[in-house]
């Protein structure tokens, strides 16, 4: 693993005049330089407004390994467009040298070997160092959080989000939006907002379900450096579908495009010279928003965990994608003149934890929030004989472990695991601790159910999930990955219409095709149905790993992707 005395390659600023067609060759700017911490953080670009963006932290306060996806399929007009590029296609599009630190940070290629060389990424104390350095250069900088912050770890689960609220307050976040926050229940969210949360909690698309009125602030106008910055919040629009609606029954979400367009006009009328959408829509939805809603200068996008080293320009709107799990911090400098944005520069800062010094104040505070659970989290449950990761449209080896655990511990023929994108990776030979297990399972509806389903029901479930992911209309995409399946293989053609994507469903234990009228014993977890019964998934996985000792997985070839 490299030490902080050594250097790594990292992103330099990219810039463009407002309305320019592109940002040039990013590789020329990176130019093979080896960077110290100061060079890594850089000095930003020209302009009088500075935005700092983080998103999709999923309560990861420690440096982690996180592998980017090997499959990221775009459909319709988004096919082959960023962020739906991986590996060599991603490197070619953005000029990233194969084997470089940026390749490690931004793609999946040769992940294990590069992870051992470049080390972990993220860590809230390293992020704090970066934020403080940017604020030292630009005291007016505005720090914005794109949501999915209060969920994803054992401490966040046990404190019901309070640990992350405390830490984000200390970091100095000034506005945020939301998604998984609401899986704490709306009562808890409101309690935290009213009594503990310092940032403005924004959600222009969150309405009272009975009265059809806004519940939270639509926007906040910040006066910085002589400029009025309007920040509009857009929470995840599909909450009651993707997550348990019974946890927030009084709330209604949705895209609400017309509403957002009205709020943009309202913000402009209130004096905003630049309009920023702090969004948890997902990248393709936000790209469509940029096409359909005039007047948005910058969309800080989240939810789909994409990290892009350049902004994507759609008309007069620029989309910024800042990754997830604390791997990156985005700095965006805007040149605002005569009441309008005239220029933009962007810097995606990779948080190499062995290069960026931790901020001692944040380290101490993080340690304080973790202290009550430290002994419990550090207990070694087993060892990984394979690379465990989660991201990918169809498979993730962590989910293979979860599916194997459901089958073995719940005596099932078939296992279903949601296509969640959160959770840190584990390298081969690395000990698996209880904290590692919670990092891929920590949530408020963890019951591991066991039931019977007909082959027809299984096919309907698979088709419904595929329709959410591969609908050519971005407004019908919910931004997750395909449900992971254990004990069953299938063929999928994402280009087919709904009802025709999934074929050749096969029971792996017998090699026989799944029959529509036959019943099968199915185990799963994270059901959105209230009062689902079963042990918590983290206990199921822990018992499985203890029984295995060393978890070694064979390559999973059970999903045949047409055109994949």
Coordinates of C-alpha atoms in Angstrom, one line a residue:
X1 CA 0.0 0.0 0.0
X2 CA 1.4 3.5 -0.8
X3 CA 2.2 5.9 2.0
X4 CA 1.3 9.5 2.1
X5 CA 4.9 10.3 1.2
X6 CA 4.3 8.9 -2.2
X7 CA 2.2 10.5 -4.9
X8 CA -0.7 9.4 -7.0
X9 CA -2.2 10.5 -10.2
X10 CA -5.5 12.4 -9.8
X11 CA -7.9 14.7 -11.6
X12 CA -7.0 18.2 -12.4
X13 CA -9.6 20.9 -13.1
X14 CA -11.5 20.9 -16.2
X15 CA -13.2 24.0 -17.5
X16 CA -15.4 25.4 -20.2
X17 CA -17.1 28.6 -21.1
X18 CA -20.8 28.5 -20.7
X19 CA -22.4 26.9 -23.7
X20 CA -19.2 25.4 -25.0
X21 CA -19.5 22.0 -26.7
X22 CA -17.1 20.1 -24.4
X23 CA -14.4 20.1 -21.8
X24 CA -11.5 19.0 -23.8
X25 CA -9.2 16.1 -23.3
X26 CA -9.1 15.4 -19.6
X27 CA -6.0 13.3 -19.9
X28 CA -4.0 16.3 -21.2
X29 CA -4.9 18.1 -18.0
X30 CA -4.0 15.1 -15.8
X31 CA -0.7 14.9 -17.8
X32 CA 0.8 12.0 -15.9
X33 CA 1.5 14.3 -12.9
X34 CA 2.2 12.7 -9.5
X35 CA 0.5 14.7 -6.9
X36 CA 0.9 15.6 -3.3
X37 CA -2.1 16.3 -1.1
X38 CA -2.0 19.9 -2.0
X39 CA -1.9 19.2 -5.7
X40 CA -4.6 16.6 -5.3
X41 CA -6.9 19.2 -3.7
X42 CA -5.8 21.9 -6.1
X43 CA -7.0 25.5 -6.2
X44 CA -10.2 25.3 -8.2
X45 CA -11.0 27.4 -11.2
X46 CA -12.0 31.0 -11.9
X47 CA -15.4 32.3 -10.8
X48 CA -17.1 34.0 -7.8
X49 CA -19.3 31.0 -6.7
X50 CA -17.9 27.7 -5.3
X51 CA -20.0 24.6 -4.7
X52 CA -18.8 21.5 -2.9
X53 CA -20.8 18.4 -3.5
X54 CA -20.9 15.0 -1.7
X55 CA -23.6 12.4 -2.1
X56 CA -24.6 8.8 -1.4
X57 CA -22.2 8.4 1.6
X58 CA -24.4 5.6 3.0
X59 CA -23.0 6.3 6.5
X60 CA -19.4 5.2 5.5
X61 CA -17.2 7.2 7.8
X62 CA -14.1 4.9 7.4
X63 CA -11.8 4.5 4.4
X64 CA -13.0 1.6 2.3
X65 CA -12.5 -0.4 -0.9
X66 CA -15.3 0.2 -3.4
X67 CA -15.3 -1.4 -6.8
X68 CA -17.0 0.4 -9.7
X69 CA -19.4 -1.6 -11.9
X70 CA -18.4 -4.0 -14.6
X71 CA -21.8 -3.7 -16.2
X72 CA -23.7 -0.4 -16.5
X73 CA -26.2 -0.7 -19.3
X74 CA -27.9 2.4 -20.7
X75 CA -31.1 2.1 -22.7
X76 CA -32.9 4.2 -25.2
X77 CA -31.2 7.5 -26.0
X78 CA -28.8 7.0 -23.0
X79 CA -27.2 3.8 -24.4
X80 CA -23.5 4.2 -24.8
X81 CA -23.5 7.6 -23.0
X82 CA -21.9 8.5 -19.7
X83 CA -22.3 7.2 -17.1
X84 CA -23.1 4.0 -19.0
X85 CA -19.5 3.3 -19.9
X86 CA -17.2 0.9 -18.0
X87 CA -13.6 -0.3 -18.3
X88 CA -11.9 0.5 -21.5
X89 CA -14.8 2.5 -22.9
X90 CA -14.8 4.7 -19.9
X91 CA -11.0 5.2 -20.1
X92 CA -11.2 6.1 -23.8
X93 CA -14.1 8.5 -23.3
X94 CA -12.3 10.4 -20.5
X95 CA -8.7 9.8 -21.4
X96 CA -7.8 7.8 -18.3
X97 CA -4.6 5.8 -18.5
X98 CA -5.0 2.1 -17.9
X99 CA -3.4 1.1 -14.6
X100 CA -3.3 4.6 -13.2
X101 CA -4.7 5.7 -9.9
X102 CA -7.6 7.3 -11.7
X103 CA -8.3 4.0 -13.4
X104 CA -8.5 2.4 -10.0
X105 CA -10.8 5.1 -8.7
X106 CA -13.1 5.2 -11.6
X107 CA -13.3 1.7 -13.2
X108 CA -13.4 -1.9 -12.1
X109 CA -10.4 -3.0 -14.1
X110 CA -7.8 -5.1 -12.3
X111 CA -9.4 -3.9 -9.1
X112 CA -7.9 -6.4 -6.7
X113 CA -4.2 -5.7 -7.7
X114 CA -4.7 -1.9 -7.8
X115 CA -6.5 -1.9 -4.5
X116 CA -3.5 -3.5 -2.9
X117 CA -1.3 -0.9 -4.4
X118 CA -3.4 2.3 -4.1
X119 CA -5.2 1.4 -0.9
X120 CA -8.6 2.4 0.5
X121 CA -10.5 5.5 -0.5
X122 CA -12.8 7.8 1.4
X123 CA -13.0 8.4 5.1
X124 CA -15.0 11.3 6.6
X125 CA -11.9 12.8 8.3
X126 CA -10.1 12.9 4.9
X127 CA -13.2 14.5 3.3
X128 CA -13.1 17.1 6.2
X129 CA -9.5 17.9 5.3
X130 CA -10.5 18.5 1.6
X131 CA -13.6 20.6 2.6
X132 CA -11.5 22.8 5.0
X133 CA -8.8 23.3 2.3
X134 CA -11.4 24.4 -0.3
X135 CA -13.0 26.7 2.3
X136 CA -9.6 28.2 3.1
X137 CA -9.3 29.1 -0.6
X138 CA -12.9 30.1 -1.1
X139 CA -14.5 31.1 2.3
X140 CA -17.8 31.6 0.5
X141 CA -17.9 27.9 -0.7
X142 CA -21.3 26.2 -0.3
X143 CA -21.3 22.5 0.9
X144 CA -24.2 20.5 -0.4
X145 CA -25.2 16.9 0.4
X146 CA -27.2 14.9 -2.1
X147 CA -28.7 12.4 0.4
X148 CA -28.4 8.7 1.2
X149 CA -26.3 9.9 4.1
X150 CA -28.0 8.6 7.3
X151 CA -28.2 4.8 6.3
X152 CA -25.7 2.0 5.6
X153 CA -23.7 1.1 8.7
X154 CA -24.1 -0.4 12.1
X155 CA -23.7 2.9 14.0
X156 CA -26.2 4.7 11.8
X157 CA -28.7 1.9 12.3
X158 CA -28.3 1.8 16.1
X159 CA -28.4 5.6 16.5
X160 CA -31.2 5.9 14.0
X161 CA -29.2 8.3 11.9
X162 CA -28.0 10.5 14.8
X163 CA -24.3 9.7 14.3
X164 CA -24.4 10.9 10.7
X165 CA -26.4 14.0 11.6
X166 CA -23.8 14.9 14.2
X167 CA -20.9 14.3 11.7
X168 CA -22.5 16.2 8.8
X169 CA -23.3 19.1 11.1
X170 CA -19.6 19.2 12.1
X171 CA -18.5 19.0 8.4
X172 CA -20.6 22.1 7.8
X173 CA -23.1 20.8 5.3
X174 CA -25.5 23.7 4.5
X175 CA -28.3 22.0 2.5
X176 CA -29.3 18.4 1.8
X177 CA -31.9 16.3 0.1
X178 CA -32.9 12.7 0.9
X179 CA -33.8 9.1 0.0
X180 CA -32.9 6.3 2.4
X181 CA -33.2 8.8 5.2
X182 CA -37.0 8.2 5.1
X183 CA -36.5 4.5 5.9
X184 CA -35.9 5.6 9.4
X185 CA -39.6 6.6 9.3
X186 CA -41.0 10.0 8.8
X187 CA -41.4 10.6 12.6
X188 CA -37.7 10.1 13.1
X189 CA -36.8 12.2 10.1
X190 CA -38.9 15.0 11.4
X191 CA -37.5 14.7 14.9
X192 CA -34.0 14.9 13.6
X193 CA -34.8 17.9 11.4
X194 CA -36.5 19.8 14.1
X195 CA -34.0 19.2 16.9
X196 CA -30.6 18.3 15.4
X197 CA -30.1 18.9 11.7
X198 CA -28.3 22.1 10.8
X199 CA -28.5 21.9 7.0
X200 CA -31.6 23.1 5.2
X201 CA -33.6 19.9 4.5
X202 CA -34.9 20.4 0.9
X203 CA -37.5 18.5 -1.0
X204 CA -39.6 20.4 -3.5
X205 CA -41.2 17.1 -4.6
X206 CA -42.3 15.9 -1.1
X207 CA -46.0 16.7 -0.5
X208 CA -48.5 15.9 2.2
X209 CA -50.5 12.9 0.8
X210 CA -53.8 14.1 2.1
X211 CA -53.7 17.9 1.6
X212 CA -51.4 17.8 -1.5
X213 CA -49.2 20.6 0.0
X214 CA -45.4 20.9 0.3
X215 CA -44.1 19.5 3.6
X216 CA -40.4 20.6 3.6
X217 CA -38.6 23.6 2.2
X218 CA -38.6 23.7 -1.6
X219 CA -35.4 25.7 -1.8
X220 CA -33.0 28.0 0.0
X221 CA -31.3 31.1 -1.4
X222 CA -27.7 31.5 -0.2
X223 CA -26.0 34.9 -0.5
X224 CA -22.3 34.3 -1.2
X225 CA -19.6 36.5 -2.4
X226 CA -22.2 39.0 -3.7
X227 CA -24.2 36.4 -5.6
X228 CA -27.6 34.9 -4.8
X229 CA -27.5 31.1 -5.3
X230 CA -30.8 29.3 -5.4
X231 CA -30.6 25.6 -4.3
X232 CA -33.7 23.5 -5.0
X233 CA -34.0 20.1 -3.4
X234 CA -35.3 17.0 -5.3
X235 CA -35.7 13.9 -3.1
X236 CA -35.8 10.4 -4.6
X237 CA -39.2 10.4 -6.4
X238 CA -40.1 6.7 -6.1
X239 CA -40.0 6.3 -2.3
X240 CA -43.3 4.4 -1.9
X241 CA -42.4 2.0 -4.7
X242 CA -38.7 1.2 -3.9
X243 CA -39.0 1.5 -0.1
X244 CA -41.8 0.7 2.4
X245 CA -44.5 3.3 2.1
X246 CA -45.9 2.4 5.5
X247 CA -42.8 4.1 7.0
X248 CA -43.9 7.5 5.7
X249 CA -47.7 7.0 4.9
X250 CA -48.5 10.7 5.1
X251 CA -46.0 11.7 2.4
X252 CA -46.3 11.7 -1.4
X253 CA -43.2 12.0 -3.6
X254 CA -43.0 11.7 -7.4
X255 CA -41.0 13.5 -10.1
X256 CA -43.3 16.5 -10.2
X257 CA -41.6 18.1 -13.2
X258 CA -44.2 20.8 -13.5
X259 CA -43.7 21.7 -9.9
X260 CA -39.9 21.8 -10.2
X261 CA -40.3 24.1 -13.2
X262 CA -42.5 26.4 -11.2
X263 CA -40.0 26.4 -8.3
X264 CA -37.2 27.3 -10.7
X265 CA -39.2 30.3 -11.9
X266 CA -40.0 31.2 -8.3
X267 CA -36.3 31.1 -7.3
X268 CA -35.4 33.3 -10.2
X269 CA -38.1 35.8 -9.3
X270 CA -36.8 35.8 -5.7
X271 CA -33.5 37.1 -7.0
X272 CA -31.4 34.0 -7.6
X273 CA -28.6 34.6 -10.1
X274 CA -27.7 31.0 -10.4
X275 CA -30.0 28.0 -9.9
X276 CA -28.7 24.6 -8.6
X277 CA -30.8 21.4 -8.4
X278 CA -29.6 19.3 -5.5
X279 CA -31.1 16.0 -6.8
X280 CA -31.5 12.4 -5.8
X281 CA -33.3 11.4 -9.1
X282 CA -30.5 9.4 -10.6
X283 CA -28.3 10.4 -13.6
X284 CA -30.6 9.6 -16.5
X285 CA -33.6 11.2 -14.9
X286 CA -31.6 14.3 -14.2
X287 CA -30.4 14.4 -17.8
X288 CA -34.0 14.3 -18.9
X289 CA -34.8 17.0 -16.4
X290 CA -32.1 19.1 -18.0
X291 CA -33.8 18.7 -21.4
X292 CA -37.3 19.4 -20.1
X293 CA -37.0 22.1 -17.4
X294 CA -35.4 25.4 -18.5
X295 CA -33.5 27.6 -16.2
X296 CA -31.4 25.1 -14.2
X297 CA -27.7 26.0 -14.4
X298 CA -26.3 23.0 -12.5
X299 CA -27.7 19.7 -11.4
X300 CA -25.8 18.0 -8.6
X301 CA -27.0 14.5 -9.3
X302 CA -27.1 11.5 -7.0
X303 CA -28.7 8.1 -6.3
X304 CA -27.1 6.1 -9.1
X305 CA -23.6 6.3 -7.5
X306 CA -22.0 7.5 -10.7
X307 CA -18.6 9.2 -10.7
X308 CA -17.7 11.3 -13.7
X309 CA -14.5 13.3 -14.1
X310 CA -16.2 15.9 -16.3
X311 CA -19.6 17.6 -16.2
X312 CA -22.1 16.5 -18.8
X313 CA -23.7 19.4 -20.6
X314 CA -27.3 19.3 -21.7
X315 CA -28.4 22.5 -23.3
X316 CA -27.5 25.2 -20.8
X317 CA -27.4 22.8 -17.9
X318 CA -24.4 21.1 -16.5
X319 CA -24.6 17.7 -14.6
X320 CA -22.1 16.9 -11.9
X321 CA -21.8 13.3 -10.7
X322 CA -19.7 12.8 -7.5
X323 CA -19.8 9.1 -6.9
X324 CA -20.6 7.4 -3.6
X325 CA -19.3 6.1 -0.3
X326 CA -17.1 9.1 0.2
X327 CA -14.7 8.2 -2.7
X328 CA -14.9 11.6 -4.2
X329 CA -15.6 15.3 -3.5
X330 CA -16.7 17.6 -6.3
X331 CA -15.6 21.2 -6.4
X332 CA -17.6 23.4 -8.9
X333 CA -16.6 27.0 -9.5
X334 CA -19.1 29.2 -11.3
X335 CA -18.5 32.5 -13.0
X336 CA -21.7 34.5 -12.4
X337 CA -21.9 37.9 -14.1
X338 CA -24.8 40.3 -14.8
X339 CA -27.2 37.9 -13.1
X340 CA -26.3 34.8 -15.1
X341 CA -23.8 32.0 -15.2
X342 CA -21.1 32.7 -17.7
X343 CA -18.6 29.9 -17.0
X344 CA -18.0 26.7 -15.0
X345 CA -15.0 24.7 -13.9
X346 CA -15.1 21.4 -12.2
X347 CA -12.7 19.3 -10.2
X348 CA -13.5 15.7 -9.1
X349 CA -11.2 15.1 -6.1
X350 CA -10.5 11.4 -5.4
X351 CA -10.2 10.8 -1.7
X352 CA -7.1 8.5 -1.6
X353 CA -7.0 7.8 2.1
X354 CA -3.2 7.1 2.1
X355 CA -2.5 10.5 0.5
X356 CA -4.9 12.9 2.2
X357 CA -4.1 13.5 5.8
X358 CA -7.1 13.0 8.2
X359 CA -8.5 16.0 10.0
X360 CA -7.8 15.3 13.7
X361 CA -11.0 17.0 14.9
X362 CA -13.2 14.9 12.6
X363 CA -11.2 11.8 13.4
X364 CA -11.9 12.3 17.1
X365 CA -15.6 12.9 16.5
X366 CA -16.0 9.9 14.2
X367 CA -14.3 7.8 16.8
X368 CA -16.6 9.1 19.4
X369 CA -19.7 8.1 17.4
X370 CA -18.3 4.6 16.8
X371 CA -16.9 3.9 20.3
X372 CA -20.1 2.3 21.7
X373 CA -20.1 -0.3 18.9
X374 CA -16.3 -0.7 18.3
X375 CA -15.9 -4.1 20.0
X376 CA -19.0 -5.5 18.4
X377 CA -18.1 -4.3 14.9
X378 CA -14.5 -5.5 15.1
X379 CA -15.3 -9.1 15.8
X380 CA -14.0 -11.4 13.0
X381 CA -16.6 -13.6 11.6
X382 CA -14.6 -15.3 8.8
X383 CA -12.2 -14.7 5.9
X384 CA -12.9 -13.9 2.3
X385 CA -11.3 -16.2 -0.3
X386 CA -12.8 -14.1 -3.1
X387 CA -13.2 -10.5 -4.0
X388 CA -16.5 -9.4 -2.5
X389 CA -18.2 -6.4 -4.2
X390 CA -21.7 -5.2 -4.9
X391 CA -22.0 -2.9 -7.9
X392 CA -23.1 -4.3 -11.3
X393 CA -26.4 -4.5 -13.2
X394 CA -26.9 -8.2 -12.6
X395 CA -24.4 -9.7 -10.1
X396 CA -22.3 -8.8 -7.2
X397 CA -20.3 -11.3 -5.2
X398 CA -21.4 -9.8 -1.9
X399 CA -25.0 -10.6 -3.1
X400 CA -23.9 -14.1 -4.0
X401 CA -22.8 -14.6 -0.4
X402 CA -26.2 -13.2 0.8
X403 CA -28.1 -15.5 -1.6
X404 CA -26.1 -18.5 -0.5
X405 CA -26.8 -17.6 3.1
X406 CA -30.5 -17.4 2.5
X407 CA -30.6 -20.8 0.8
X408 CA -28.4 -22.5 3.4
X409 CA -29.8 -20.9 6.5
X410 CA -33.5 -20.6 5.4
X411 CA -33.6 -24.0 3.6
X412 CA -34.7 -22.5 0.3
X413 CA -34.5 -23.5 -3.3
X414 CA -34.2 -19.9 -4.7
X415 CA -33.0 -16.7 -3.0
X416 CA -33.8 -13.1 -3.9
X417 CA -31.6 -10.2 -2.9
X418 CA -32.4 -6.6 -3.8
X419 CA -30.1 -4.8 -6.3
X420 CA -28.8 -2.4 -3.7
X421 CA -25.7 -0.4 -4.8
X422 CA -24.4 0.4 -1.3
X423 CA -21.8 -1.6 0.5
X424 CA -18.0 -1.7 0.7
X425 CA -15.8 -4.3 -1.0
X426 CA -13.6 -7.0 0.7
X427 CA -10.3 -8.2 -0.9
X428 CA -9.4 -11.9 -1.0
X429 CA -7.6 -12.9 2.1
X430 CA -9.1 -10.1 4.1
X431 CA -10.9 -10.8 7.4
X432 CA -14.7 -10.3 7.4
X433 CA -15.8 -8.5 10.4
X434 CA -19.3 -7.9 11.7
X435 CA -19.0 -4.3 10.5
X436 CA -18.4 -5.5 7.0
X437 CA -21.6 -7.6 7.1
X438 CA -23.6 -4.6 8.4
X439 CA -22.1 -2.4 5.7
X440 CA -24.1 -4.4 3.1
X441 CA -27.2 -5.2 5.2
X442 CA -27.8 -2.3 7.7
X443 CA -31.4 -1.2 7.1
X444 CA -34.6 -0.8 9.0
X445 CA -36.6 -3.6 7.4
X446 CA -34.1 -6.5 7.4
X447 CA -36.4 -9.6 7.9
X448 CA -35.2 -12.6 5.9
X449 CA -38.5 -14.2 4.9
X450 CA -39.2 -17.7 3.6
X451 CA -42.2 -18.4 1.5
X452 CA -43.5 -20.2 -1.6
X453 CA -43.8 -18.7 -5.0
X454 CA -45.0 -20.1 -8.3
X455 CA -42.8 -19.9 -11.3
X456 CA -45.3 -17.4 -12.8
X457 CA -44.9 -15.2 -9.7
X458 CA -41.1 -15.3 -9.9
X459 CA -41.2 -14.4 -13.6
X460 CA -43.5 -11.4 -12.8
X461 CA -41.2 -10.2 -10.1
X462 CA -38.2 -10.5 -12.4
X463 CA -40.0 -8.7 -15.3
X464 CA -41.2 -5.9 -12.9
X465 CA -37.6 -5.2 -11.7
X466 CA -36.2 -5.3 -15.2
X467 CA -38.9 -2.8 -16.3
X468 CA -37.8 -0.4 -13.6
X469 CA -34.1 -0.6 -14.7
X470 CA -34.3 -0.9 -18.5
X471 CA -37.3 1.2 -19.4
X472 CA -36.2 3.4 -22.4
X473 CA -38.1 6.3 -20.8
X474 CA -35.8 7.6 -18.1
X475 CA -38.8 8.9 -16.1
X476 CA -39.8 5.3 -15.4
X477 CA -36.4 4.2 -14.2
X478 CA -35.8 3.8 -10.5
X479 CA -32.1 3.7 -10.6
X480 CA -31.2 0.4 -8.9
X481 CA -29.7 -2.8 -10.2
X482 CA -31.4 -6.1 -11.1
X483 CA -32.6 -8.3 -8.3
X484 CA -29.9 -10.8 -7.4
X485 CA -30.9 -14.4 -7.7
X486 CA -29.5 -17.5 -6.0
X487 CA -30.4 -21.0 -7.0
X488 CA -31.8 -19.9 -10.3
X489 CA -30.4 -18.8 -13.7
X490 CA -32.1 -16.9 -16.4
X491 CA -31.6 -15.1 -19.7
X492 CA -32.3 -11.4 -20.1
X493 CA -32.6 -9.2 -23.1
X494 CA -32.8 -5.6 -21.8
X495 CA -33.9 -4.3 -25.3
X496 CA -37.2 -6.3 -25.3
X497 CA -40.5 -4.8 -24.1
X498 CA -41.8 -5.5 -20.6
X499 CA -43.0 -9.0 -20.1
X500 CA -40.5 -10.4 -22.7
X501 CA -37.1 -9.6 -21.2
X502 CA -36.8 -12.6 -18.9
X503 CA -36.6 -16.2 -20.4
X504 CA -35.1 -19.6 -19.7
X505 CA -35.5 -19.4 -15.9
X506 CA -33.7 -22.5 -14.7
X507 CA -33.5 -24.2 -11.3
X508 CA -29.8 -24.6 -10.8
X509 CA -30.0 -27.6 -8.5
X510 CA -31.7 -29.8 -11.1
X511 CA -31.1 -28.0 -14.4
X512 CA -34.8 -28.0 -15.1
X513 CA -36.7 -25.0 -16.4
X514 CA -38.9 -23.2 -13.8
X515 CA -42.5 -24.1 -14.5
X516 CA -45.1 -21.4 -14.2
X517 CA -47.6 -23.5 -12.2
X518 CA -45.1 -25.1 -9.9
X519 CA -44.4 -23.8 -6.4
X520 CA -40.8 -23.2 -5.2
X521 CA -39.4 -22.4 -1.7
X522 CA -38.0 -18.8 -1.9
X523 CA -36.1 -16.9 0.7
X524 CA -35.4 -13.2 0.5
X525 CA -35.1 -10.0 2.5
X526 CA -35.9 -6.3 2.4
X527 CA -39.5 -6.8 1.6
X528 CA -41.5 -3.6 1.5
X529 CA -44.5 -5.3 3.0
X530 CA -45.3 -4.4 6.6
X531 CA -44.9 -7.1 9.3
X532 CA -42.7 -9.4 7.2
X533 CA -41.4 -12.1 9.5
X534 CA -38.0 -13.7 9.7
X535 CA -34.6 -13.2 11.3
X536 CA -32.6 -10.1 10.4
X537 CA -30.5 -10.6 7.3
X538 CA -27.2 -9.7 9.1
X539 CA -27.7 -12.7 11.5
X540 CA -28.4 -15.0 8.5
X541 CA -25.3 -13.9 6.7
X542 CA -23.1 -14.0 9.9
X543 CA -24.2 -17.6 10.6
X544 CA -23.5 -18.6 7.0
X545 CA -20.0 -17.1 7.0
X546 CA -19.2 -18.6 10.4
X547 CA -20.2 -22.0 9.0
X548 CA -18.0 -21.5 5.9
X549 CA -15.0 -20.1 7.7
X550 CA -13.4 -18.9 4.4
X551 CA -15.9 -17.7 1.8
X552 CA -14.8 -18.6 -1.6
X553 CA -17.1 -18.2 -4.6
X554 CA -17.0 -19.7 -8.1
X555 CA -17.6 -17.3 -11.0
X556 CA -21.4 -16.6 -11.3
X557 CA -22.5 -17.3 -14.9
X558 CA -26.1 -17.9 -14.1
X559 CA -27.3 -14.7 -15.9
X560 CA -27.1 -14.7 -19.7
X561 CA -27.3 -11.1 -20.9
X562 CA -28.2 -10.7 -24.5
X563 CA -25.8 -8.2 -26.0
X564 CA -23.8 -8.2 -22.7

